[in-house]
PDB file of C-alpha atoms and ligand atoms in Angstrom:
ATOM      1  CA  MET V  18      59.307  43.377   6.195  1.00  0.00           C
ATOM      2  CA  ARG V  19      60.261  39.697   5.975  1.00  0.00           C
ATOM      3  CA  ARG V  20      58.338  38.901   8.976  1.00  0.00           C
ATOM      4  CA  GLU V  21      55.178  40.475   7.199  1.00  0.00           C
ATOM      5  CA  LEU V  22      55.819  38.258   4.252  1.00  0.00           C
ATOM      6  CA  LEU V  23      56.062  35.102   6.364  1.00  0.00           C
ATOM      7  CA  ASP V  24      52.595  36.042   7.935  1.00  0.00           C
ATOM      8  CA  LEU V  25      51.225  36.503   4.620  1.00  0.00           C
ATOM      9  CA  VAL V  26      52.408  33.169   3.318  1.00  0.00           C
ATOM     10  CA  GLY V  27      51.244  31.769   6.592  1.00  0.00           C
ATOM     11  CA  SER V  28      47.630  32.788   6.256  1.00  0.00           C
ATOM     12  CA  GLY V  29      47.627  31.986   2.714  1.00  0.00           C
ATOM     13  CA  LEU V  30      48.354  28.320   3.669  1.00  0.00           C
ATOM     14  CA  LEU V  31      45.768  28.509   6.371  1.00  0.00           C
ATOM     15  CA  VAL V  32      43.169  29.517   3.945  1.00  0.00           C
ATOM     16  CA  ALA V  33      44.325  26.938   1.479  1.00  0.00           C
ATOM     17  CA  GLY V  34      44.363  24.359   4.233  1.00  0.00           C
ATOM     18  CA  LEU V  35      40.825  25.308   5.279  1.00  0.00           C
ATOM     19  CA  THR V  36      39.527  25.197   1.726  1.00  0.00           C
ATOM     20  CA  LEU V  37      40.833  21.688   1.218  1.00  0.00           C
ATOM     21  CA  ALA V  38      39.244  20.634   4.572  1.00  0.00           C
ATOM     22  CA  LEU V  39      35.979  22.036   3.453  1.00  0.00           C
ATOM     23  CA  VAL V  40      36.165  20.313   0.068  1.00  0.00           C
ATOM     24  CA  GLY V  41      37.031  17.165   1.671  1.00  0.00           C
ATOM     25  CA  ALA V  42      34.079  17.308   3.834  1.00  0.00           C
ATOM     26  CA  LEU V  43      31.697  18.060   1.188  1.00  0.00           C
ATOM     27  CA  VAL V  44      32.665  15.836  -1.645  1.00  0.00           C
ATOM     28  CA  PRO V  45      32.128  12.453   0.249  1.00  0.00           C
ATOM     29  CA  ALA V  46      28.842  13.593   1.301  1.00  0.00           C
ATOM     30  CA  ALA V  47      27.623  14.502  -2.165  1.00  0.00           C
ATOM     31  CA  ALA V  48      29.019  11.239  -3.425  1.00  0.00           C
ATOM     32  CA  THR V  49      27.133   9.186  -0.827  1.00  0.00           C
ATOM     33  CA  GLU V  50      23.976  11.066  -1.440  1.00  0.00           C
ATOM     34  CA  GLY V  51      24.181  10.095  -5.094  1.00  0.00           C
ATOM     35  CA  ALA V  52      24.549   6.430  -4.241  1.00  0.00           C
ATOM     36  CA  THR V  53      21.727   6.134  -1.690  1.00  0.00           C
ATOM     37  CA  PRO V  54      19.012   8.311  -2.599  1.00  0.00           C
ATOM     38  CA  SER V  55      16.507   8.629   0.353  1.00  0.00           C
ATOM     39  CA  SER V  56      14.690  11.948   0.170  1.00  0.00           C
ATOM     40  CA  THR V  57      11.392  12.308  -1.001  1.00  0.00           C
ATOM     41  CA  ALA V  58      12.834  14.346  -4.004  1.00  0.00           C
ATOM     42  CA  ASP V  59      14.706  11.315  -5.056  1.00  0.00           C
ATOM     43  CA  GLY V  60      11.541   9.153  -4.651  1.00  0.00           C
ATOM     44  CA  ARG V  61       9.688  11.523  -6.942  1.00  0.00           C
ATOM     45  CA  THR V  62      12.433  11.280  -9.528  1.00  0.00           C
ATOM     46  CA  LEU V  63      12.341   7.479  -9.237  1.00  0.00           C
ATOM     47  CA  PHE V  64       8.426   7.393  -9.522  1.00  0.00           C
ATOM     48  CA  PHE V  65       8.856   8.654 -12.967  1.00  0.00           C
ATOM     49  CA  ALA V  66      12.185   6.832 -13.871  1.00  0.00           C
ATOM     50  CA  LYS V  67      10.870   3.403 -12.780  1.00  0.00           C
ATOM     51  CA  GLY V  68       7.568   3.830 -14.804  1.00  0.00           C
ATOM     52  CA  CYS V  69       5.276   4.086 -11.727  1.00  0.00           C
ATOM     53  CA  SER V  70       3.890   7.191 -13.194  1.00  0.00           C
ATOM     54  CA  GLY V  71       3.085   5.317 -16.536  1.00  0.00           C
ATOM     55  CA  CYS V  72       0.069   3.496 -14.238  1.00  0.00           C
ATOM     56  CA  HIS V  73      -0.392   5.586 -11.162  1.00  0.00           C
ATOM     57  CA  SER V  74      -1.752   9.140 -10.883  1.00  0.00           C
ATOM     58  CA  ILE V  75      -0.956  10.977  -7.603  1.00  0.00           C
ATOM     59  CA  SER V  76      -3.734  13.853  -8.474  1.00  0.00           C
ATOM     60  CA  ALA V  77      -2.832  15.607  -5.022  1.00  0.00           C
ATOM     61  CA  LEU V  78       0.575  16.279  -6.453  1.00  0.00           C
ATOM     62  CA  GLY V  79      -0.433  16.969  -9.957  1.00  0.00           C
ATOM     63  CA  ILE V  80       0.812  13.741 -11.219  1.00  0.00           C
ATOM     64  CA  ARG V  81      -1.527  12.064 -13.937  1.00  0.00           C
ATOM     65  CA  ALA V  82      -0.989   8.847 -15.255  1.00  0.00           C
ATOM     66  CA  PRO V  83      -2.184   8.051 -18.944  1.00  0.00           C
ATOM     67  CA  VAL V  84      -4.293   5.139 -17.766  1.00  0.00           C
ATOM     68  CA  SER V  85      -6.977   5.134 -15.159  1.00  0.00           C
ATOM     69  CA  GLY V  86      -7.192   1.585 -13.946  1.00  0.00           C
ATOM     70  CA  PRO V  87      -4.371   1.472 -11.266  1.00  0.00           C
ATOM     71  CA  PRO V  88      -5.180   3.129  -8.050  1.00  0.00           C
ATOM     72  CA  ASP V  89      -4.534   6.818  -7.618  1.00  0.00           C
ATOM     73  CA  LEU V  90      -1.911   6.985  -4.811  1.00  0.00           C
ATOM     74  CA  SER V  91      -3.046  10.295  -3.329  1.00  0.00           C
ATOM     75  CA  LYS V  92      -4.388   9.063  -0.209  1.00  0.00           C
ATOM     76  CA  LEU V  93      -1.881   6.383   0.499  1.00  0.00           C
ATOM     77  CA  PRO V  94      -0.359   8.367   3.346  1.00  0.00           C
ATOM     78  CA  ASP V  95      -3.634   8.035   5.025  1.00  0.00           C
ATOM     79  CA  GLU V  96      -4.699   4.695   4.003  1.00  0.00           C
ATOM     80  CA  ALA V  97      -1.405   2.481   3.951  1.00  0.00           C
ATOM     81  CA  ALA V  98      -1.647   1.723   7.664  1.00  0.00           C
ATOM     82  CA  THR V  99      -5.189   0.253   7.278  1.00  0.00           C
ATOM     83  CA  ARG V 100      -4.663  -1.826   4.296  1.00  0.00           C
ATOM     84  CA  ARG V 101      -3.302  -5.003   5.926  1.00  0.00           C
ATOM     85  CA  PRO V 102      -3.775  -5.727   9.549  1.00  0.00           C
ATOM     86  CA  GLY V 103      -0.318  -5.954  11.321  1.00  0.00           C
ATOM     87  CA  LEU V 104       1.633  -4.316   8.515  1.00  0.00           C
ATOM     88  CA  THR V 105       2.773  -0.650   9.339  1.00  0.00           C
ATOM     89  CA  SER V 106       2.307   1.829   6.363  1.00  0.00           C
ATOM     90  CA  THR V 107       5.997   1.479   5.539  1.00  0.00           C
ATOM     91  CA  ASP V 108       5.878  -2.313   5.457  1.00  0.00           C
ATOM     92  CA  TYR V 109       2.754  -2.220   3.326  1.00  0.00           C
ATOM     93  CA  VAL V 110       4.013   0.153   0.722  1.00  0.00           C
ATOM     94  CA  ARG V 111       7.527  -1.864   0.632  1.00  0.00           C
ATOM     95  CA  GLU V 112       5.357  -5.042   0.106  1.00  0.00           C
ATOM     96  CA  SER V 113       3.272  -3.439  -2.674  1.00  0.00           C
ATOM     97  CA  ILE V 114       6.397  -2.621  -4.567  1.00  0.00           C
ATOM     98  CA  LEU V 115       8.314  -5.775  -3.941  1.00  0.00           C
ATOM     99  CA  ALA V 116       5.527  -8.364  -4.157  1.00  0.00           C
ATOM    100  CA  PRO V 117       2.553  -6.664  -5.792  1.00  0.00           C
ATOM    101  CA  ALA V 118       0.420  -9.938  -6.046  1.00  0.00           C
ATOM    102  CA  SER V 119       0.658 -10.496  -2.214  1.00  0.00           C
ATOM    103  CA  PHE V 120      -2.348  -8.108  -1.857  1.00  0.00           C
ATOM    104  CA  VAL V 121      -4.657  -6.359  -4.467  1.00  0.00           C
ATOM    105  CA  ALA V 122      -5.471  -2.718  -3.408  1.00  0.00           C
ATOM    106  CA  PRO V 123      -9.024  -1.733  -3.155  1.00  0.00           C
ATOM    107  CA  GLY V 124      -8.656   0.979  -5.980  1.00  0.00           C
ATOM    108  CA  ALA V 125      -7.666  -1.443  -8.590  1.00  0.00           C
ATOM    109  CA  SER V 126     -10.510  -1.245 -11.281  1.00  0.00           C
ATOM    110  CA  ASP V 127     -10.550  -5.217 -11.932  1.00  0.00           C
ATOM    111  CA  ALA V 128      -8.455  -8.360 -11.677  1.00  0.00           C
ATOM    112  CA  THR V 129      -6.746  -8.095 -15.057  1.00  0.00           C
ATOM    113  CA  ASN V 130      -5.372  -4.801 -13.597  1.00  0.00           C
ATOM    114  CA  VAL V 131      -2.311  -6.161 -12.120  1.00  0.00           C
ATOM    115  CA  MET V 132       1.060  -4.483 -11.066  1.00  0.00           C
ATOM    116  CA  PRO V 133       4.371  -5.822 -12.317  1.00  0.00           C
ATOM    117  CA  VAL V 134       7.492  -6.576 -10.183  1.00  0.00           C
ATOM    118  CA  LEU V 135       9.791  -3.732 -11.012  1.00  0.00           C
ATOM    119  CA  ALA V 136      13.545  -3.842 -10.400  1.00  0.00           C
ATOM    120  CA  VAL V 137      14.186  -1.565  -7.420  1.00  0.00           C
ATOM    121  CA  ASN V 138      17.113  -1.838  -5.207  1.00  0.00           C
ATOM    122  CA  ALA V 139      17.125  -1.188  -1.390  1.00  0.00           C
ATOM    123  CA  SER V 140      17.864   2.504  -1.454  1.00  0.00           C
ATOM    124  CA  GLU V 141      15.488   3.189  -4.300  1.00  0.00           C
ATOM    125  CA  LEU V 142      12.789   1.306  -2.313  1.00  0.00           C
ATOM    126  CA  ASP V 143      13.399   3.527   0.817  1.00  0.00           C
ATOM    127  CA  ALA V 144      13.159   6.701  -1.461  1.00  0.00           C
ATOM    128  CA  LEU V 145       9.927   5.523  -3.233  1.00  0.00           C
ATOM    129  CA  VAL V 146       8.502   4.657   0.157  1.00  0.00           C
ATOM    130  CA  ALA V 147       9.330   7.944   1.653  1.00  0.00           C
ATOM    131  CA  PHE V 148       8.083   9.865  -1.235  1.00  0.00           C
ATOM    132  CA  LEU V 149       4.728   7.855  -1.272  1.00  0.00           C
ATOM    133  CA  LEU V 150       3.974   8.323   2.395  1.00  0.00           C
ATOM    134  CA  ALA V 151       5.149  11.975   2.655  1.00  0.00           C
ATOM    135  CA  PRO V 152       2.094  14.251   3.556  1.00  0.00           C
ATOM    136  CA  ARG V 153       0.408  15.497   0.606  1.00  0.00           C
TER     137      ARG V 153
HETATM  138  C1  HEC U 216       1.522  -1.632 -15.193  1.00  0.00           C
HETATM  139  C2  HEC U 216       0.989  -0.626 -14.338  1.00  0.00           C
HETATM  140  C3  HEC U 216       1.717  -0.458 -12.865  1.00  0.00           C
HETATM  141  C4  HEC U 216       2.995   0.047 -12.723  1.00  0.00           C
HETATM  142  C5  HEC U 216       3.988   0.406 -13.764  1.00  0.00           C
HETATM  143  C6  HEC U 216       3.007   0.354 -11.336  1.00  0.00           C
HETATM  144  N1  HEC U 216       1.847  -0.118 -10.654  1.00  0.00           N
HETATM  145 FE1  HEC U 216       1.547   0.085  -8.643  1.00  0.00          FE
HETATM  146  N2  HEC U 216      -0.174  -0.937  -9.054  1.00  0.00           N
HETATM  147  C7  HEC U 216      -0.833  -1.159 -10.156  1.00  0.00           C
HETATM  148  C8  HEC U 216      -2.033  -1.702  -9.760  1.00  0.00           C
HETATM  149  C9  HEC U 216      -3.005  -2.235 -10.941  1.00  0.00           C
HETATM  150  C10 HEC U 216      -2.265  -1.921  -8.510  1.00  0.00           C
HETATM  151  C11 HEC U 216      -3.400  -2.469  -7.782  1.00  0.00           C
HETATM  152  C12 HEC U 216      -3.410  -3.777  -7.765  1.00  0.00           C
HETATM  153  C13 HEC U 216      -2.441  -4.302  -6.684  1.00  0.00           C
HETATM  154  O1  HEC U 216      -2.519  -3.914  -5.483  1.00  0.00           O
HETATM  155  O2  HEC U 216      -1.460  -5.255  -6.870  1.00  0.00           O
HETATM  156  C14 HEC U 216      -1.178  -1.301  -7.963  1.00  0.00           C
HETATM  157  C15 HEC U 216      -0.989  -1.111  -6.561  1.00  0.00           C
HETATM  158  C16 HEC U 216       0.070  -0.321  -6.067  1.00  0.00           C
HETATM  159  C17 HEC U 216       0.208   0.097  -4.683  1.00  0.00           C
HETATM  160  C18 HEC U 216      -0.812  -0.173  -3.461  1.00  0.00           C
HETATM  161  C19 HEC U 216      -1.824   1.013  -3.519  1.00  0.00           C
HETATM  162  C20 HEC U 216      -2.807   1.083  -2.627  1.00  0.00           C
HETATM  163  O3  HEC U 216      -3.653   2.064  -2.650  1.00  0.00           O
HETATM  164  O4  HEC U 216      -2.886   0.317  -1.532  1.00  0.00           O
HETATM  165  C21 HEC U 216       1.370   0.711  -4.558  1.00  0.00           C
HETATM  166  C22 HEC U 216       1.842   1.525  -3.131  1.00  0.00           C
HETATM  167  C23 HEC U 216       2.029   0.772  -5.889  1.00  0.00           C
HETATM  168  N3  HEC U 216       1.205   0.165  -6.746  1.00  0.00           N
HETATM  169  C24 HEC U 216       3.211   1.635  -6.062  1.00  0.00           C
HETATM  170  C25 HEC U 216       3.962   1.494  -7.180  1.00  0.00           C
HETATM  171  C26 HEC U 216       5.193   1.868  -7.550  1.00  0.00           C
HETATM  172  C27 HEC U 216       5.988   2.630  -6.555  1.00  0.00           C
HETATM  173  C28 HEC U 216       5.630   1.799  -8.892  1.00  0.00           C
HETATM  174  C29 HEC U 216       6.840   2.002  -9.495  1.00  0.00           C
HETATM  175  C30 HEC U 216       7.989   1.443  -8.904  1.00  0.00           C
HETATM  176  C31 HEC U 216       4.165   1.097  -9.417  1.00  0.00           C
HETATM  177  N4  HEC U 216       3.493   0.822  -8.431  1.00  0.00           N
HETATM  178  C32 HEC U 216       4.211   0.669 -10.701  1.00  0.00           C
HETATM  179  C33 HEC U 216      -0.176  -1.091 -11.395  1.00  0.00           C
HETATM  180  C34 HEC U 216       1.047  -0.488 -11.708  1.00  0.00           C
END
C-alpha cells in the first residue's frame, strides 16, 4: 500500500517535471518568434501595418491599394532579380525599401510618384522581403 502510494507520487512528479520541461521549451520559442518576425505571414501583416498597402496593390493576392500610381507588386517574385544588374532579388527588394530613391521601378506612373523611406527594422525588413518574394 505504502509502496503504491510512493509510486503514485513518483509518477505525479514525473508528469509535473515533463510538463515544466515542455513549457520551458515552448515559451522561449514563442517569445523569440514575437521579437523577430521572419515568416511570410508576418510580412503580410507588416505590409499593412507599415502602410505599404496604402500605395501598393498585390492583385495576385487580392490586396488592392486605394491609389493606382505606385507599381502593383504581383510580379515582383519573377521580376526583382532582373531590375538591377548585379543585385539579387532579395538585395533589390531590400534596397527598394531602405533606399527607394536609388532606383525607380518601371511600374511607377510618373516622376512625382515617389516612395517614402519608412521606418523598418532589420527583422521587419526580412519578413517584408520574404513576403514580397514568396511565390504567388
Ligand atoms: C506613398 C506611397 C508608397 C508607400 C507607402 C510605399 N511605397 Fe513602395 N513604391 C512606391 C512607388 C511610387 C514606387 C515606384 C518608384 C520607385 O521605385 O521608387 C515604389 C516601389 C517599390 C518597390 C519596387 C517595385 C518594383 O516593381 O521594382 C518595392 C519592392 C516597394 N515599393 C515596396 C514597398 C514596401 C515594402 C512598402 C512598405 C514598407 C512600400 N513600398 C511603401 C510608393 C510607395
